[in-house]
Amino acid sequence: SFNAWNNRFSGKRAGSCRKQIRNGYAYRVVSLFGKIYMEHQLVWLLMTGDFPDFPIDHLNRDATDNRWRNISKSSPQENARNLSMMRSNSSGVTGVSWHKGVGKWVAQCRVNGRLHHIGSFEKIKDAEMAIKDFRLRHGFSEEHGLSHARYAKQAREEVRCE
C-alpha cells in the first residue's frame, strides 16, 4: 500500500485548498498526524525552526502562494496595510466614498485603530491622490486597496490551486 501511495502522490504538492464561505478567501492547508495546519505556518516552521504565533503576511495578497519570498512576519496592523480592495467597495478607490450631505468625495483611513479624516474633494481623482499619499506616509503597501484580490472573483466558483 505504501508503494501505491508513493506512486500516486510522489512529486505532488501536499495539502489542499480551502476557502472561507463568507468571502471566498482561498488558502492552503496540510494535514499532519490528524491535525490540520495552514500551509504558510508549516513553511515558516521549516525555514526558521519556530512555529509562528503571529500573523503571516502574503506580500502579493495571494494566500495560496506560500513561497518563502512571498511571506513575512507581521502584526495584525501591518497585515491590514496590505489588504485588497473590499468587494463591497463602490467608488473604486479604497478609503474614498461619496458623502451625499456634503456633495463631495470624502477620503478616510484607519491607522492603529484611529480613523483619520483626510479631506473632502470635488473630484474623485483628488481624493484618490490624497489617500494614496496618506497611506504611503503611514507605512501602507503601495498595492494596498488597489485591486480586488484574485479570490474575490472566485468567491462563487470552485477554488483551483496550482
XYZ file of N, CA and C in Angstrom:
486
model
N 0.825 -1.204 0.000
C 0.000 0.000 0.000
C 0.865 1.262 0.000
N 2.079 1.198 0.609
C 2.958 2.355 0.602
C 3.407 2.686 -0.814
N 3.697 1.631 -1.603
C 4.122 1.855 -2.978
C 3.025 2.508 -3.801
N 1.797 2.084 -3.592
C 0.675 2.675 -4.328
C 0.515 4.147 -3.955
N 0.629 4.438 -2.670
C 0.529 5.832 -2.203
C 1.646 6.682 -2.816
N 2.877 6.174 -2.728
C 4.015 6.928 -3.255
C 3.930 7.115 -4.763
N 3.482 6.103 -5.479
C 3.339 6.235 -6.927
C 2.273 7.270 -7.280
N 1.217 7.326 -6.496
C 0.112 8.246 -6.782
C 0.453 9.694 -6.440
N 1.154 9.914 -5.320
C 1.351 11.277 -4.817
C 2.797 11.780 -4.893
N 3.716 10.982 -5.358
C 5.106 11.395 -5.434
C 5.266 12.636 -6.312
N 5.963 13.634 -5.792
C 6.231 14.856 -6.561
C 5.091 15.854 -6.589
N 3.977 15.537 -5.940
C 2.834 16.453 -5.933
C 2.840 17.293 -4.659
N 2.231 18.442 -4.743
C 2.153 19.354 -3.615
C 1.245 18.773 -2.528
N 1.718 18.835 -1.292
C 0.933 18.319 -0.167
C -0.227 19.259 0.133
N -1.247 18.725 0.754
C -2.352 19.549 1.226
C -3.437 19.794 0.199
N -4.302 20.740 0.544
C -5.425 21.074 -0.312
C -5.836 22.519 -0.090
N -6.755 22.968 -0.913
C -7.251 24.341 -0.789
C -8.544 24.355 -0.001
N -8.725 25.433 0.725
C -9.995 25.709 1.401
C -10.352 27.141 1.078
N -11.615 27.449 1.278
C -11.999 28.852 1.126
C -13.054 29.191 2.155
N -13.001 30.450 2.594
C -13.986 30.923 3.545
C -15.298 31.150 2.804
N -16.380 30.684 3.381
C -17.683 30.782 2.737
C -18.131 32.229 2.595
N -17.891 33.051 3.628
C -18.425 34.411 3.611
C -17.794 35.311 2.559
N -16.503 35.081 2.200
C -15.881 35.985 1.243
C -15.100 35.298 0.135
N -15.028 33.982 0.151
C -14.335 33.266 -0.906
C -12.823 33.268 -0.777
N -12.281 33.743 0.353
C -10.842 33.821 0.565
C -10.248 32.421 0.544
N -9.345 32.169 -0.397
C -8.751 30.845 -0.563
C -7.403 30.772 0.145
N -7.128 29.633 0.768
C -5.857 29.396 1.437
C -5.583 27.906 1.404
N -4.341 27.510 1.707
C -3.952 26.106 1.646
C -3.740 25.541 3.045
N -4.109 24.275 3.207
C -3.923 23.562 4.470
C -3.255 22.220 4.203
N -2.579 21.717 5.243
C -1.917 20.414 5.179
C -2.271 19.663 6.453
N -2.616 18.400 6.324
C -2.934 17.569 7.477
C -1.712 16.731 7.843
N -1.302 16.839 9.108
C -0.175 16.053 9.616
C -0.591 15.374 10.911
N -0.503 14.060 10.931
C -0.813 13.280 12.128
C -2.194 13.612 12.683
N -3.148 13.798 11.794
C -4.528 14.033 12.191
C -4.857 15.466 12.570
N -3.911 16.380 12.453
C -4.161 17.781 12.764
C -3.967 18.613 11.497
N -4.826 19.615 11.318
C -4.756 20.446 10.121
C -4.006 21.737 10.434
N -3.033 22.050 9.579
C -2.213 23.255 9.719
C -2.353 24.108 8.453
N -2.229 25.402 8.613
C -2.184 26.275 7.447
C -0.797 26.122 6.823
N -0.759 26.021 5.504
C 0.486 25.735 4.807
C 1.562 26.790 5.084
N 1.187 28.061 5.144
C 2.204 29.096 5.369
C 2.855 28.963 6.752
N 2.135 28.428 7.739
C 2.724 28.205 9.055
C 3.787 27.108 8.988
N 3.518 26.067 8.187
C 4.491 24.979 8.043
C 5.720 25.453 7.273
N 5.525 26.301 6.288
C 6.666 26.867 5.555
C 7.535 27.666 6.517
N 6.905 28.486 7.358
C 7.656 29.283 8.336
C 8.434 28.365 9.284
N 7.773 27.302 9.754
C 8.418 26.350 10.656
C 9.626 25.698 9.993
N 9.477 25.267 8.749
C 10.575 24.608 8.046
C 11.751 25.554 7.800
N 11.470 26.828 7.532
C 12.530 27.778 7.195
C 13.210 28.382 8.430
N 12.478 28.504 9.556
C 13.051 29.174 10.727
C 13.273 28.243 11.914
N 12.559 27.118 11.940
C 12.642 26.215 13.082
C 11.661 26.550 14.188
N 10.914 27.643 14.039
C 9.938 28.057 15.050
C 8.539 28.082 14.450
N 7.571 27.560 15.214
C 6.184 27.639 14.766
C 5.679 29.059 15.032
N 5.097 29.723 14.043
C 4.693 31.129 14.220
C 3.500 31.281 15.155
N 3.614 32.236 16.078
C 2.495 32.583 16.954
C 2.058 34.018 16.648
N 2.256 34.426 15.389
C 1.954 35.771 14.920
C 1.368 35.664 13.518
N 0.709 36.714 13.044
C 0.170 36.673 11.673
C 1.295 36.638 10.649
N 1.038 35.960 9.559
C 1.974 35.920 8.441
C 1.322 36.639 7.272
N 2.041 37.597 6.723
C 1.534 38.403 5.615
C 1.982 37.792 4.296
N 1.060 37.702 3.346
C 1.384 37.288 1.982
C 1.578 38.561 1.174
N 2.804 38.819 0.763
C 3.162 40.082 0.143
C 2.377 40.364 -1.138
N 2.077 39.314 -1.918
C 1.319 39.522 -3.160
C -0.190 39.341 -2.952
N -0.623 39.235 -1.706
C -2.020 39.132 -1.312
C -2.694 37.840 -1.783
N -1.912 36.830 -2.151
C -2.453 35.538 -2.568
C -2.077 34.505 -1.510
N -3.041 34.119 -0.677
C -2.769 33.216 0.444
C -2.503 31.785 0.002
N -2.647 31.483 -1.271
C -2.288 30.151 -1.764
C -0.844 30.121 -2.255
N -0.188 31.275 -2.313
C 1.202 31.382 -2.741
C 2.078 31.443 -1.493
N 2.570 30.290 -1.059
C 3.315 30.209 0.192
C 4.811 30.026 -0.019
N 5.323 30.579 -1.108
C 6.766 30.563 -1.314
C 7.412 31.436 -0.235
N 8.618 31.061 0.187
C 9.302 31.770 1.264
C 9.435 33.255 0.959
N 9.713 33.611 -0.278
C 9.902 35.025 -0.626
C 8.594 35.818 -0.611
N 7.461 35.130 -0.504
C 6.168 35.811 -0.514
C 5.549 35.975 0.873
N 6.166 35.400 1.901
C 5.580 35.513 3.234
C 6.529 36.264 4.166
N 5.935 36.969 5.120
C 6.742 37.692 6.102
C 5.982 37.781 7.417
N 6.752 37.920 8.492
C 6.182 38.099 9.821
C 5.526 39.471 9.888
N 4.369 39.541 10.526
C 3.698 40.838 10.637
C 2.815 40.871 11.876
N 2.450 42.066 12.242
C 1.458 42.250 13.294
C 0.104 42.365 12.596
N -0.997 42.265 13.322
C -2.296 42.456 12.672
C -2.406 43.823 11.980
N -1.799 44.853 12.580
C -1.848 46.187 11.982
C -1.049 46.234 10.683
N 0.135 45.608 10.676
C 0.947 45.573 9.456
C 0.249 44.770 8.370
N -0.372 43.680 8.757
C -1.074 42.840 7.790
C -2.238 43.592 7.157
N -2.900 44.444 7.929
C -4.026 45.222 7.408
C -3.572 46.291 6.423
N -2.289 46.592 6.402
C -1.769 47.612 5.488
C -1.423 47.037 4.122
N -1.809 45.795 3.894
C -1.556 45.136 2.615
C -2.819 44.425 2.123
N -3.973 44.999 2.427
C -5.240 44.372 2.049
C -5.636 44.722 0.619
N -6.426 43.860 0.034
C -7.002 44.131 -1.278
C -8.241 44.991 -1.115
N -8.725 45.504 -2.217
C -9.967 46.274 -2.193
C -11.111 45.356 -1.764
N -11.962 45.865 -0.908
C -13.099 45.089 -0.438
C -14.110 44.899 -1.572
N -14.793 43.767 -1.550
C -15.792 43.506 -2.595
C -16.943 44.494 -2.539
N -17.201 45.068 -1.367
C -18.323 45.992 -1.212
C -17.978 47.414 -1.647
N -16.734 47.661 -2.060
C -16.316 48.997 -2.467
C -17.077 49.413 -3.720
N -17.708 50.587 -3.684
C -18.480 51.049 -4.842
C -17.836 52.245 -5.535
N -16.863 52.912 -4.894
C -16.231 54.078 -5.513
C -15.083 53.673 -6.432
N -14.517 52.497 -6.204
C -13.365 52.067 -6.983
C -12.047 52.511 -6.372
N -12.105 53.235 -5.259
C -10.894 53.688 -4.567
C -11.055 53.362 -3.079
N -10.134 52.562 -2.538
C -10.205 52.207 -1.128
C -10.035 53.445 -0.265
N -10.956 53.645 0.665
C -10.896 54.774 1.582
C -11.600 56.022 1.098
N -12.187 55.961 -0.081
C -12.891 57.119 -0.642
C -14.354 56.749 -0.844
N -15.241 57.622 -0.378
C -16.678 57.387 -0.550
C -17.378 58.711 -0.839
N -18.562 58.600 -1.413
C -19.363 59.781 -1.736
C -20.196 60.158 -0.522
N -20.137 61.407 -0.107
C -20.917 61.890 1.022
C -22.079 62.706 0.467
N -23.285 62.151 0.538
C -24.464 62.816 -0.026
C -24.715 64.191 0.571
N -24.641 64.278 1.896
C -24.950 65.530 2.584
C -24.044 66.679 2.175
N -22.776 66.377 1.963
C -21.806 67.407 1.593
C -21.718 67.567 0.079
N -22.045 66.487 -0.638
C -21.953 66.514 -2.097
C -20.511 66.462 -2.579
N -19.657 65.760 -1.822
C -18.244 65.649 -2.181
C -17.735 64.244 -1.894
N -16.565 63.958 -2.453
C -15.873 62.711 -2.170
C -15.097 62.890 -0.866
N -15.231 61.945 0.047
C -14.572 62.011 1.350
C -13.509 60.917 1.412
N -12.295 61.301 1.845
C -11.193 60.353 1.994
C -10.935 60.132 3.477
N -10.928 58.844 3.892
C -10.686 58.477 5.284
C -9.808 57.240 5.332
N -9.008 57.132 6.389
C -8.139 55.977 6.540
C -7.955 55.676 8.023
N -7.993 54.395 8.365
C -7.806 53.977 9.756
C -6.355 53.546 9.967
N -5.708 54.147 10.972
C -4.333 53.807 11.332
C -4.290 53.562 12.832
N -3.815 52.375 13.220
C -3.723 51.986 14.633
C -5.045 52.190 15.377
N -6.147 51.832 14.732
C -7.454 51.900 15.355
C -8.112 53.268 15.324
N -7.413 54.267 14.831
C -7.962 55.623 14.799
C -8.308 56.017 13.365
N -9.532 56.512 13.165
C -9.977 56.930 11.835
C -9.513 58.359 11.570
N -8.781 58.524 10.492
C -8.269 59.841 10.098
C -9.107 60.367 8.933
N -9.649 61.564 9.088
C -10.369 62.234 8.011
C -9.335 63.027 7.217
N -9.134 62.651 5.983
C -8.092 63.278 5.171
C -8.619 64.520 4.474
N -9.875 64.473 4.078
C -10.453 65.663 3.452
C -11.663 65.343 2.599
N -12.306 66.421 2.120
C -13.450 66.322 1.208
C -13.026 66.950 -0.110
N -13.419 66.327 -1.211
C -12.913 66.740 -2.518
C -14.032 66.771 -3.556
N -13.926 67.703 -4.469
C -14.882 67.814 -5.576
C -14.716 66.654 -6.558
N -13.454 66.298 -6.820
C -13.150 65.261 -7.813
C -12.600 64.021 -7.120
N -13.008 62.874 -7.611
C -12.550 61.608 -7.022
C -11.050 61.434 -7.213
N -10.489 61.938 -8.296
C -9.045 61.826 -8.539
C -8.242 62.548 -7.453
N -8.751 63.711 -7.002
C -8.075 64.451 -5.935
C -8.126 63.672 -4.619
N -9.266 63.061 -4.324
C -9.414 62.247 -3.120
C -8.498 61.027 -3.193
N -8.405 60.428 -4.370
C -7.549 59.259 -4.567
C -6.078 59.618 -4.333
N -5.630 60.730 -4.871
C -4.238 61.157 -4.685
C -3.950 61.440 -3.211
N -4.900 62.080 -2.522
C -4.712 62.414 -1.105
C -4.615 61.154 -0.245
N -5.477 60.190 -0.504
C -5.467 58.979 0.328
C -4.243 58.124 0.042
N -3.804 58.064 -1.207
C -2.593 57.303 -1.530
C -1.380 57.916 -0.847
N -1.287 59.231 -0.874
C -0.185 59.921 -0.219
C -0.205 59.663 1.299
N -1.379 59.737 1.904
C -1.526 59.492 3.340
C -1.084 58.074 3.692
N -1.540 57.101 2.902
C -1.201 55.702 3.193
C 0.292 55.443 3.057
N 0.929 56.014 2.050
C 2.371 55.813 1.878
C 3.151 56.423 3.040
N 2.704 57.566 3.550
C 3.375 58.200 4.693
C 3.192 57.401 5.980
N 2.182 56.527 6.026
C 1.910 55.746 7.238
C 2.251 54.260 7.080
N 3.113 53.926 6.119
C 3.648 52.573 6.017
C 2.776 51.544 5.337
N 1.777 51.965 4.574
C 0.946 51.019 3.844
C 1.688 50.539 2.601
N 1.366 49.343 2.150
C 1.914 48.828 0.903
C 1.410 49.686 -0.255
N 2.239 49.828 -1.281
C 1.813 50.593 -2.458
C 0.612 49.941 -3.137
N 0.450 48.631 -2.962
C -0.659 47.913 -3.587
C -1.900 47.837 -2.709
N -1.829 48.399 -1.504
C -2.974 48.331 -0.587
C -4.230 48.905 -1.243
N -5.237 48.074 -1.348
C -6.533 48.531 -1.840
C -6.605 48.873 -3.305
N -5.565 48.571 -4.073
C -5.572 48.985 -5.473
C -6.424 48.102 -6.368
N -6.526 46.831 -6.034
C -7.307 45.945 -6.895
C -7.959 44.868 -6.048
N -8.968 44.263 -6.614
C -9.590 43.134 -5.928
C -8.619 41.969 -5.949
N -8.560 41.236 -4.878
C -7.700 40.062 -4.831
C -8.249 39.000 -5.770
N -7.368 38.068 -6.120
C -7.740 37.002 -7.046
C -8.937 36.208 -6.527
N -9.003 36.008 -5.210
C -10.073 35.191 -4.657
C -11.438 35.868 -4.744
N -11.493 37.191 -4.867
C -12.781 37.887 -4.924
C -13.561 37.467 -6.161
N -12.857 37.243 -7.262
C -13.524 36.815 -8.496
C -13.988 35.365 -8.400
N -13.307 34.605 -7.549
C -13.621 33.181 -7.442
C -14.555 32.866 -6.282
N -15.121 33.882 -5.668
C -15.905 33.674 -4.457
C -17.033 32.691 -4.667
N -17.616 32.689 -5.845
C -18.732 31.769 -6.106
C -18.316 30.592 -6.981
N -17.047 30.558 -7.340
C -16.549 29.454 -8.177
C -15.787 28.464 -7.326
N -15.510 27.338 -7.902
C -14.677 26.346 -7.238
C -13.241 26.845 -7.225
N -12.578 26.777 -6.088
C -11.193 27.234 -5.987
C -10.293 26.210 -6.636
N -9.415 26.677 -7.503
C -8.434 25.800 -8.132
C -7.060 26.298 -7.744
N -6.270 25.450 -7.131
C -4.927 25.823 -6.704
C -3.908 25.073 -7.541
N -2.818 25.755 -7.786
C -1.728 25.114 -8.521
C -0.927 24.253 -7.585
